PDB file of C-alpha atoms in Angstrom:
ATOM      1  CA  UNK Z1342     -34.223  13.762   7.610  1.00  0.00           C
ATOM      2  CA  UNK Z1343     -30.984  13.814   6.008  1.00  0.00           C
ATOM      3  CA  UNK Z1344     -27.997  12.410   8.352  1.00  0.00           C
ATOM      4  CA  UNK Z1345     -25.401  15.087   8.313  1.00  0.00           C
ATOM      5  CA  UNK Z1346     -22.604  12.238   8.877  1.00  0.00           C
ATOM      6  CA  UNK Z1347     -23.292   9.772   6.376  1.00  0.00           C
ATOM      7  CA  UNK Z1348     -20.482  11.713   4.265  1.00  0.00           C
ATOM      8  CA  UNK Z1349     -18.106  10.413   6.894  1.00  0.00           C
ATOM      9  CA  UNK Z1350     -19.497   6.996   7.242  1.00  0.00           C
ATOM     10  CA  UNK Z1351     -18.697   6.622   3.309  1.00  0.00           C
ATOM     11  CA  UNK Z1352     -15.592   8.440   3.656  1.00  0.00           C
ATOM     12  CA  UNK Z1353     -14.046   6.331   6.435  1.00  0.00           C
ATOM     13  CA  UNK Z1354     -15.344   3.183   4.827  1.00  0.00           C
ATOM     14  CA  UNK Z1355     -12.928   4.071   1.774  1.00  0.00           C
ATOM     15  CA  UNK Z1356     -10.295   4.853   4.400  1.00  0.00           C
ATOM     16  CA  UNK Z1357     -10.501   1.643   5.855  1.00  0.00           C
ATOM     17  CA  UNK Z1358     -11.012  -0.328   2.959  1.00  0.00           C
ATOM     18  CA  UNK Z1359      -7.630   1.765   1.905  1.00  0.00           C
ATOM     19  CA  UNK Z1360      -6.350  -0.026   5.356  1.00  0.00           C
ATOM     20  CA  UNK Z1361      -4.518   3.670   6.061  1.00  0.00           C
ATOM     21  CA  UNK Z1362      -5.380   5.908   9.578  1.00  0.00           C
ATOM     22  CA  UNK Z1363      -6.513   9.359   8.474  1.00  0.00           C
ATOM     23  CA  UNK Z1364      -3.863  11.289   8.214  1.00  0.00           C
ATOM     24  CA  UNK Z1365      -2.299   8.909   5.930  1.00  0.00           C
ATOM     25  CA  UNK Z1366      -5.094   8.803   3.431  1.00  0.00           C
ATOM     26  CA  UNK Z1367      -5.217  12.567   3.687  1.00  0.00           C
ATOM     27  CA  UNK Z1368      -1.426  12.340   2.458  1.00  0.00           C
ATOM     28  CA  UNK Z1369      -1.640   9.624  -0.027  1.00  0.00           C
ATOM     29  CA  UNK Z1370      -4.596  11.741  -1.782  1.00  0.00           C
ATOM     30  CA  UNK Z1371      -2.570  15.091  -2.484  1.00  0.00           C
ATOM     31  CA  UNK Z1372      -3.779  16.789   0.754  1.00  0.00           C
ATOM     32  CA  UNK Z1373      -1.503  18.994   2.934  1.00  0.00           C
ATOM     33  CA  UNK Z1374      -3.232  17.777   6.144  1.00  0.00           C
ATOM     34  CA  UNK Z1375      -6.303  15.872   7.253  1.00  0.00           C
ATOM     35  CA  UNK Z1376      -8.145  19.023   8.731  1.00  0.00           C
ATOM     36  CA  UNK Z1377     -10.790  18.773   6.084  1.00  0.00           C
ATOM     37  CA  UNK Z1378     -11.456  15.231   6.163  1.00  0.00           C
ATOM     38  CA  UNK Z1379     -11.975  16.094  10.353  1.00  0.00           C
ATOM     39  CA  UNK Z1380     -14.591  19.271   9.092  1.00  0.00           C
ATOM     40  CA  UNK Z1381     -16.397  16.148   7.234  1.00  0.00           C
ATOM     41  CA  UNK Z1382     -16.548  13.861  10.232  1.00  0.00           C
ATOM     42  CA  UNK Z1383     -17.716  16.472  12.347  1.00  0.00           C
ATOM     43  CA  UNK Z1384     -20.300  17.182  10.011  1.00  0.00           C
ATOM     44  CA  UNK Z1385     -19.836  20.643   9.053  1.00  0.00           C
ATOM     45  CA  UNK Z1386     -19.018  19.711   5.205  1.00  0.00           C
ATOM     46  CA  UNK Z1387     -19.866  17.379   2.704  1.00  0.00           C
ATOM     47  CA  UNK Z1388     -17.621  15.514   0.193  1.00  0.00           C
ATOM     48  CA  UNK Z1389     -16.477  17.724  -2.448  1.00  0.00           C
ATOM     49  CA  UNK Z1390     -16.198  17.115  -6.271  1.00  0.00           C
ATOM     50  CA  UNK Z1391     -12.377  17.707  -5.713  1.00  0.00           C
ATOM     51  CA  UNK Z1392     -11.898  15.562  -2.804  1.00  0.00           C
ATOM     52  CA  UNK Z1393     -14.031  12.727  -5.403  1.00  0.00           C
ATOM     53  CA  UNK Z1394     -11.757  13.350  -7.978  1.00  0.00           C
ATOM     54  CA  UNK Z1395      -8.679  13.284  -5.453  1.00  0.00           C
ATOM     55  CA  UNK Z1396     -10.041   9.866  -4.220  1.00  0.00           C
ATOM     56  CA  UNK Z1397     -11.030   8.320  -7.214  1.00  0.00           C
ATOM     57  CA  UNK Z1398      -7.170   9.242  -8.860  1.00  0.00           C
ATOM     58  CA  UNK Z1399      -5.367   7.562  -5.870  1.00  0.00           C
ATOM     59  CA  UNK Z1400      -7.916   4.238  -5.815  1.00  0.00           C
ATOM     60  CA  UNK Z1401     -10.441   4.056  -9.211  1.00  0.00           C
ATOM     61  CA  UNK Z1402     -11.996   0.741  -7.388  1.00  0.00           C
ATOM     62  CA  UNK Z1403     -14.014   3.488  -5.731  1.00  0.00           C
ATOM     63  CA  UNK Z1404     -17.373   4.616  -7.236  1.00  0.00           C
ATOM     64  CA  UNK Z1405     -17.576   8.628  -7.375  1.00  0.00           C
ATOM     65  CA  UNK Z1406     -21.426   8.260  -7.285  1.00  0.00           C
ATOM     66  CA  UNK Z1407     -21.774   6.500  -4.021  1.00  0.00           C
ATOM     67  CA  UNK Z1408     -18.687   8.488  -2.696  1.00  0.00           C
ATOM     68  CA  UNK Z1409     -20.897  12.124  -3.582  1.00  0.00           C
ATOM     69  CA  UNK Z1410     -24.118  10.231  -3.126  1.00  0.00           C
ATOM     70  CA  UNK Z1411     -24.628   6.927  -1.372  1.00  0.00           C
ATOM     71  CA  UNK Z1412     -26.401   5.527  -4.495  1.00  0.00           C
ATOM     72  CA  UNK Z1413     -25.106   2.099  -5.276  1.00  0.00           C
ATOM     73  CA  UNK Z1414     -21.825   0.242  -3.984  1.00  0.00           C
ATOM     74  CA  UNK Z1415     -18.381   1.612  -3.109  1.00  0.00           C
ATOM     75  CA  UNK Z1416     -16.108  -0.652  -4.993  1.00  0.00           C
ATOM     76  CA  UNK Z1417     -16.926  -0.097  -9.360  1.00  0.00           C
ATOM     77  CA  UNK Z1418     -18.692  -3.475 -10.424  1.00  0.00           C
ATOM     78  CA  UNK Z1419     -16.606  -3.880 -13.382  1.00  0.00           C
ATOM     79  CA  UNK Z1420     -13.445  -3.740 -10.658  1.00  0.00           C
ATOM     80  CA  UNK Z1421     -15.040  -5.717  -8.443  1.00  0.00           C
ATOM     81  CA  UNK Z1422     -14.802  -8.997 -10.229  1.00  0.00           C
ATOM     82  CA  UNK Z1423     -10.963  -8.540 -10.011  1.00  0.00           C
ATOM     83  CA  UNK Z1424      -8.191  -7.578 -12.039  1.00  0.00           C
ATOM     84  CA  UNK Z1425      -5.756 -10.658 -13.414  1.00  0.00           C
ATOM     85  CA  UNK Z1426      -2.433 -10.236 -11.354  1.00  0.00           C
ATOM     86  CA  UNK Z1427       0.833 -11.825 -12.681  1.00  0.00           C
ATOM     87  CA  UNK Z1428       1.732 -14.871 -10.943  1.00  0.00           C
ATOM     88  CA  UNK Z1429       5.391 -15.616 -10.567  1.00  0.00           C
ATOM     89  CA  UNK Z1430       6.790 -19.205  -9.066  1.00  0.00           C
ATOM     90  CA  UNK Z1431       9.755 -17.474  -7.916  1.00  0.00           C
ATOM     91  CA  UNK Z1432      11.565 -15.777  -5.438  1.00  0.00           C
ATOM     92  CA  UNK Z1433      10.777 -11.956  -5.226  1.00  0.00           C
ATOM     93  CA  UNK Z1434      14.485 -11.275  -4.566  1.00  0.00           C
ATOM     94  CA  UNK Z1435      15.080 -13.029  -8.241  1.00  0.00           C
ATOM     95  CA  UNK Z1436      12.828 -11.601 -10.273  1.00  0.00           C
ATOM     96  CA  UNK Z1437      12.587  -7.971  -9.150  1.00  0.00           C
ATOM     97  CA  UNK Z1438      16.105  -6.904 -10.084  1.00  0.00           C
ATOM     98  CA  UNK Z1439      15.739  -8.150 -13.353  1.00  0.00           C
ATOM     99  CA  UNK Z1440      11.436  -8.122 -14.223  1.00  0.00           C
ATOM    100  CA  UNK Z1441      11.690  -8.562 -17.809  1.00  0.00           C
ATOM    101  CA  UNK Z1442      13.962 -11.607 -17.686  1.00  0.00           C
ATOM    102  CA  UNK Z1443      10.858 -13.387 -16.323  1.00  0.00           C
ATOM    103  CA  UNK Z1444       7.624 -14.274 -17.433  1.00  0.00           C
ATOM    104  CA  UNK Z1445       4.315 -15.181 -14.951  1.00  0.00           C
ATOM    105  CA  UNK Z1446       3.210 -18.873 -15.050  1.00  0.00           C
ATOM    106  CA  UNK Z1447      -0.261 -18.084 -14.560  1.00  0.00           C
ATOM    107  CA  UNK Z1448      -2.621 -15.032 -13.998  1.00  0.00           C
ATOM    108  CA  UNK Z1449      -4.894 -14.986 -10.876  1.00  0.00           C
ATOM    109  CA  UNK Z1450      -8.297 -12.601 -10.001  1.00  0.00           C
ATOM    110  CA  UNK Z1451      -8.730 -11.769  -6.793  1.00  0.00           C
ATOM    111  CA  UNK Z1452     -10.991  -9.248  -6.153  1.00  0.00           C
ATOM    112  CA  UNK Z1453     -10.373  -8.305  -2.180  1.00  0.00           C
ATOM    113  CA  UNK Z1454      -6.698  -6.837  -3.640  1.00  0.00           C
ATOM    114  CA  UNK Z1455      -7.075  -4.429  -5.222  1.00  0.00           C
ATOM    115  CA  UNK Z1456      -4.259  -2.120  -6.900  1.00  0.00           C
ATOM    116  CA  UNK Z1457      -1.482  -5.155  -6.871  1.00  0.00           C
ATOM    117  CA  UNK Z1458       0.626  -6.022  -9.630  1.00  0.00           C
ATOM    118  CA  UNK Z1459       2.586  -9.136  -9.188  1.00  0.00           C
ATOM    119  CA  UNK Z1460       2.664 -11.937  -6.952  1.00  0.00           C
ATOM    120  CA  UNK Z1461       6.052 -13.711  -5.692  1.00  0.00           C
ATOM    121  CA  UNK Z1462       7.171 -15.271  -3.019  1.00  0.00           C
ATOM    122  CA  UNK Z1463      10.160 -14.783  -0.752  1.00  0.00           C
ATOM    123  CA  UNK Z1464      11.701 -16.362   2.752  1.00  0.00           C
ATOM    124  CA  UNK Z1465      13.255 -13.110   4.089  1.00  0.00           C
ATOM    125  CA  UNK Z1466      12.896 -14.649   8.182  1.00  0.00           C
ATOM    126  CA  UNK Z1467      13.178 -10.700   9.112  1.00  0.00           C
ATOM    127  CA  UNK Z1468       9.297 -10.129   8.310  1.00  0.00           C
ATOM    128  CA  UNK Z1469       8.153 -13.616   8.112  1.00  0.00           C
ATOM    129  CA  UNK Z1470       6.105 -15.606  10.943  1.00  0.00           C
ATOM    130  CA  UNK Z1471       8.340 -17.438  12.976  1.00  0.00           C
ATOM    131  CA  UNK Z1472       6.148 -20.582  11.703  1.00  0.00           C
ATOM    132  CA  UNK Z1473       5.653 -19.450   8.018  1.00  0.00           C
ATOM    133  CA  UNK Z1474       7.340 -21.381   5.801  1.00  0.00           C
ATOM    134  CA  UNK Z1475       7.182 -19.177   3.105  1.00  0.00           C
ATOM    135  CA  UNK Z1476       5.383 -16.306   2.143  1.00  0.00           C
ATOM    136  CA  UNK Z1477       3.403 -14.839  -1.345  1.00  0.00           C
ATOM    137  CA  UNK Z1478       3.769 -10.862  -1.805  1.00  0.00           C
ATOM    138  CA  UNK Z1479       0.924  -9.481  -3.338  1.00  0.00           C
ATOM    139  CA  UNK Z1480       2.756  -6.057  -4.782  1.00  0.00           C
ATOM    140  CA  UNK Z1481       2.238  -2.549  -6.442  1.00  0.00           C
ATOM    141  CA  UNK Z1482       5.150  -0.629  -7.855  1.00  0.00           C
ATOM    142  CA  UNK Z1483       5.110   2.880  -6.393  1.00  0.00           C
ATOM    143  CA  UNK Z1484       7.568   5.673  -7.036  1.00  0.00           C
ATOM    144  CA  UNK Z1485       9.974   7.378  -4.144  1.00  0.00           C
ATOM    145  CA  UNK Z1486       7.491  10.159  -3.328  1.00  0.00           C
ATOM    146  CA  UNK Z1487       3.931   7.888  -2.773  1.00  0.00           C
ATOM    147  CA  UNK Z1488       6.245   5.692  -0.466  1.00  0.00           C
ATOM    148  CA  UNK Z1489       4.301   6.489   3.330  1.00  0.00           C
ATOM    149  CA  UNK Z1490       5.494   6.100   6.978  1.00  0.00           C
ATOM    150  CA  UNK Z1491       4.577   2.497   8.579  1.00  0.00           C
ATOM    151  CA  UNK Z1492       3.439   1.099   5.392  1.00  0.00           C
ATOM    152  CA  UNK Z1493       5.831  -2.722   3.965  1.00  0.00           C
ATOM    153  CA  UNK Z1494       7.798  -2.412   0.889  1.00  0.00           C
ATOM    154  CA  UNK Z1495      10.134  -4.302  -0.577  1.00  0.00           C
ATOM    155  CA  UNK Z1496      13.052  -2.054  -1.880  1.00  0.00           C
ATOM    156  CA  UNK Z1497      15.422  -3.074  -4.633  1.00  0.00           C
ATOM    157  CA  UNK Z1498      18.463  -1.234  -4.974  1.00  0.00           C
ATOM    158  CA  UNK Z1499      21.106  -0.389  -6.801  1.00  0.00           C
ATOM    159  CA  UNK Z1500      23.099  -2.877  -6.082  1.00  0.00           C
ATOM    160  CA  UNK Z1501      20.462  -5.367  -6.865  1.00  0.00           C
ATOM    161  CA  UNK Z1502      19.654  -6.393  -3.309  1.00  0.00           C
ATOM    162  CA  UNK Z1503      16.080  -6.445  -2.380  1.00  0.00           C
ATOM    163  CA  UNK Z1504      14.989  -5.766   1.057  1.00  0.00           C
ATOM    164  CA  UNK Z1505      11.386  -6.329   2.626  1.00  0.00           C
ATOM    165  CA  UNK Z1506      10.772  -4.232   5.375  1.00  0.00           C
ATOM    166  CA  UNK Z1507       8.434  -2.265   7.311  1.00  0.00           C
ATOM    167  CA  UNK Z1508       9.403   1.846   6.623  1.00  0.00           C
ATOM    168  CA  UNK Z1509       9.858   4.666   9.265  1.00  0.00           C
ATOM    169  CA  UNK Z1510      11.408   8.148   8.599  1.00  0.00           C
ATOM    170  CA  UNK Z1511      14.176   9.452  10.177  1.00  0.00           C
ATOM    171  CA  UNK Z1512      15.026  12.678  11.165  1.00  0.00           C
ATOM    172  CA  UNK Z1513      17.331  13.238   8.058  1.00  0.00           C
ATOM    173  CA  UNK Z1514      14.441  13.298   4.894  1.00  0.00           C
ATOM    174  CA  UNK Z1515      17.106  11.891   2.751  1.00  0.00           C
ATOM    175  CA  UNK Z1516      17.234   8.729   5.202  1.00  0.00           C
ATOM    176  CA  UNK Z1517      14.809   5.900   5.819  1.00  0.00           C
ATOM    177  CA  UNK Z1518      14.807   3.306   8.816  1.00  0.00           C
ATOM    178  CA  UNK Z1519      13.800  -0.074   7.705  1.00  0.00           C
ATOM    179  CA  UNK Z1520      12.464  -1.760  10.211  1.00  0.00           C
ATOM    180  CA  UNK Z1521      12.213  -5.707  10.575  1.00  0.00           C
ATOM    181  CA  UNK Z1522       8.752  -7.615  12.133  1.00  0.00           C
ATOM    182  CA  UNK Z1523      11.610  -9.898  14.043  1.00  0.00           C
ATOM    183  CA  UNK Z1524      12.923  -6.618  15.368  1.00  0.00           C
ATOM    184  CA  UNK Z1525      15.168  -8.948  18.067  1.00  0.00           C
ATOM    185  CA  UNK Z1526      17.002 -10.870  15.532  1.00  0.00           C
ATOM    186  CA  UNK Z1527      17.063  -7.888  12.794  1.00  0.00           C
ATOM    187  CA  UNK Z1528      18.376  -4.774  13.266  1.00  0.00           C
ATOM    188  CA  UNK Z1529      16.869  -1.565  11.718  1.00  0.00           C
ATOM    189  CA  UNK Z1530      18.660  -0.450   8.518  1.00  0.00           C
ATOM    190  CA  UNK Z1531      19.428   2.873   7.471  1.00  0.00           C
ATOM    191  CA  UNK Z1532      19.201   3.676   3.617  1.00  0.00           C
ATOM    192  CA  UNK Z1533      19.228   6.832   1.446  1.00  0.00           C
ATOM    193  CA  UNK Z1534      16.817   7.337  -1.446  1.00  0.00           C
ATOM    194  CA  UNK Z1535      19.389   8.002  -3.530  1.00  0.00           C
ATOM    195  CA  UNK Z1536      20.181   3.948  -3.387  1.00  0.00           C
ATOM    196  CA  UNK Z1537      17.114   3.024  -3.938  1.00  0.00           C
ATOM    197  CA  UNK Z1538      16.167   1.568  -8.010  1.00  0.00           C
ATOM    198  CA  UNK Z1539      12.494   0.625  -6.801  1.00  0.00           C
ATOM    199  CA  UNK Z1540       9.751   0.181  -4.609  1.00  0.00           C
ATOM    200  CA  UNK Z1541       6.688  -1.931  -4.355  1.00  0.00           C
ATOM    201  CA  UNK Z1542       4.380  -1.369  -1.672  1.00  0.00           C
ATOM    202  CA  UNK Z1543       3.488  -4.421   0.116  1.00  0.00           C
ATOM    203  CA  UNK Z1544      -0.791  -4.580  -0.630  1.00  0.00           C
ATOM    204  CA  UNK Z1545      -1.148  -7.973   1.029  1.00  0.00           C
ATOM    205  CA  UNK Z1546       0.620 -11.064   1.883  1.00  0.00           C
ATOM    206  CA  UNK Z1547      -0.088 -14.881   2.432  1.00  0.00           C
ATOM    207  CA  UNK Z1548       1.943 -17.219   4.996  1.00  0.00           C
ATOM    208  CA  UNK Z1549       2.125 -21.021   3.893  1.00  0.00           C
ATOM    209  CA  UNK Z1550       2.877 -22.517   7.815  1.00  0.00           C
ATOM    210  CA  UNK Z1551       5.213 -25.038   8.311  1.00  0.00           C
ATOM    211  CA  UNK Z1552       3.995 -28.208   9.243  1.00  0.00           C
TER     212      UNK Z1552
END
C-alpha cells in the first residue's frame, strides 16, 4: 500500500536539511506562499515536476529522482563528497571589501556544507560566544532579493564596513534591522538596501573557545 505522506517525509527532510521553517523554504524556492507545500503534508498532492525543478534550482545537492520518487539518496553522490571551499587565514572584515586583493591559502571539502563559498574568520563580540575566541564563517554570496527574515549575513557596504548580524525586516521594505546575538551589549542597527555593496549568507560557523 502506497503511503500517501511519504511525499512530505522527503519534502520536509530537504526542508530541514535546508535548516529553513516552511514558509521560508516556500519563499526561498520562488513560491508566493507555502499553501501547497501544506496540500502535500496533508496528503492531498504529490510533489510536482515544477516544485522538483523549483527545488533542485535553489539547492542542486538534492537528487530530483528521490525527491519525485524515493529511489536512492537525497543529497547527489557526486555532491556529496564535497565541493573544495576557499580557505582564507584572514579576517572576514579584510578580505570582503576588497576579494580579489586576496588569495585562499588552502582549499577544504566538507561535505555537511553545502552551497558555501569562502571561509574566514572574524572576532565581531556582537554575534560571537561570550567564550569563543574566534570564529570561522563558512559563507555564500547572495544578492539583495534571496536575502530572508531571521537568517545571519554578513553585509559589506559601501563604505567598506562589514557587519555580521542576524536580519529582521522592518516595517519600511527599504529598511532592515540588524540584530546582534549579544543583543544587551549591541544595539539593533537600522540600514537601507540602498547602502548595502554585498551580502553573504551565513551557511555555518565554527567557535575556537578560549582557553
Amino acid at each position: 500500500m502506497t503511503n500517501k505522506y511519504a511525499n512530505w517525509e522527503r519534502l520536509e527532510s530537504v526542508i530541514r536539511w535546508a535548516n529553513m521553517t516552511t514558509n521560508f523554504f516556500a519563499i526561498y524556492i520562488g513560491l508566493n506562499r507555502a499553501e501547497n507545500l501544506y496540500h502535500i503534508k496533508r496528503g492531498n498532492y504529490g510533489i510536482s515536476f515544477d516544485l522538483a525543478d523549483r527545488i533542485v534550482k535553489c539547492f542542486p545537492e538534492i537528487n530530483r529522482t528521490w525527491l519525485l520518487t524515493g529511489a536512492g539518496t537525497m543529497l547527489n553522490s557526486e555532491l556529496v563528497a564535497g565541493n573544495e571551499i576557499a580557505y582564507y587565514n584572514d579576517e572576514v572584515e579584510n578580505i570582503l571589501p576588497d576579494l580579489k586583493r586576496y588569495s585562499p591559502i588552502a582549499n577544504i571539502c566538507l561535505p555537511s556544507i553545502s552551497g558555501c563559498e569562502i571561509v574566514a574568520r572574524t572576532y565581531q563580540r556582537a554575534m560571537c560566544e561570550p567564550t569563543c575566541a574566534v570564529t570561522e564563517l563558512f559563507l555564500k554570496r547572495v544578492e539583495l532579493d534571496e536575502i530572508i527574515q531571521g537568517n545571519e549575513y554578513v553585509l559589506v557596504l559601501k563604505d567598506n564596513s562589514v557587519i555580521w548580524r542576524k536580519l529582521r525586516l522592518t516595517a519600511n521594505e527599504q529598511e532592515w534591522r540588524l540584530v546582534a546575538r549579544n543583543r544587551d551589549d549591541f544595539e539593533d542597527i537600522i540600514i537601507t538596501q540602498k547602502n548595502i555593496a554585498q551580502a553573504w549568507r551565513v551557511i555555518a560557523k565554527t567557535a575556537i573557545m578560549s582557553s
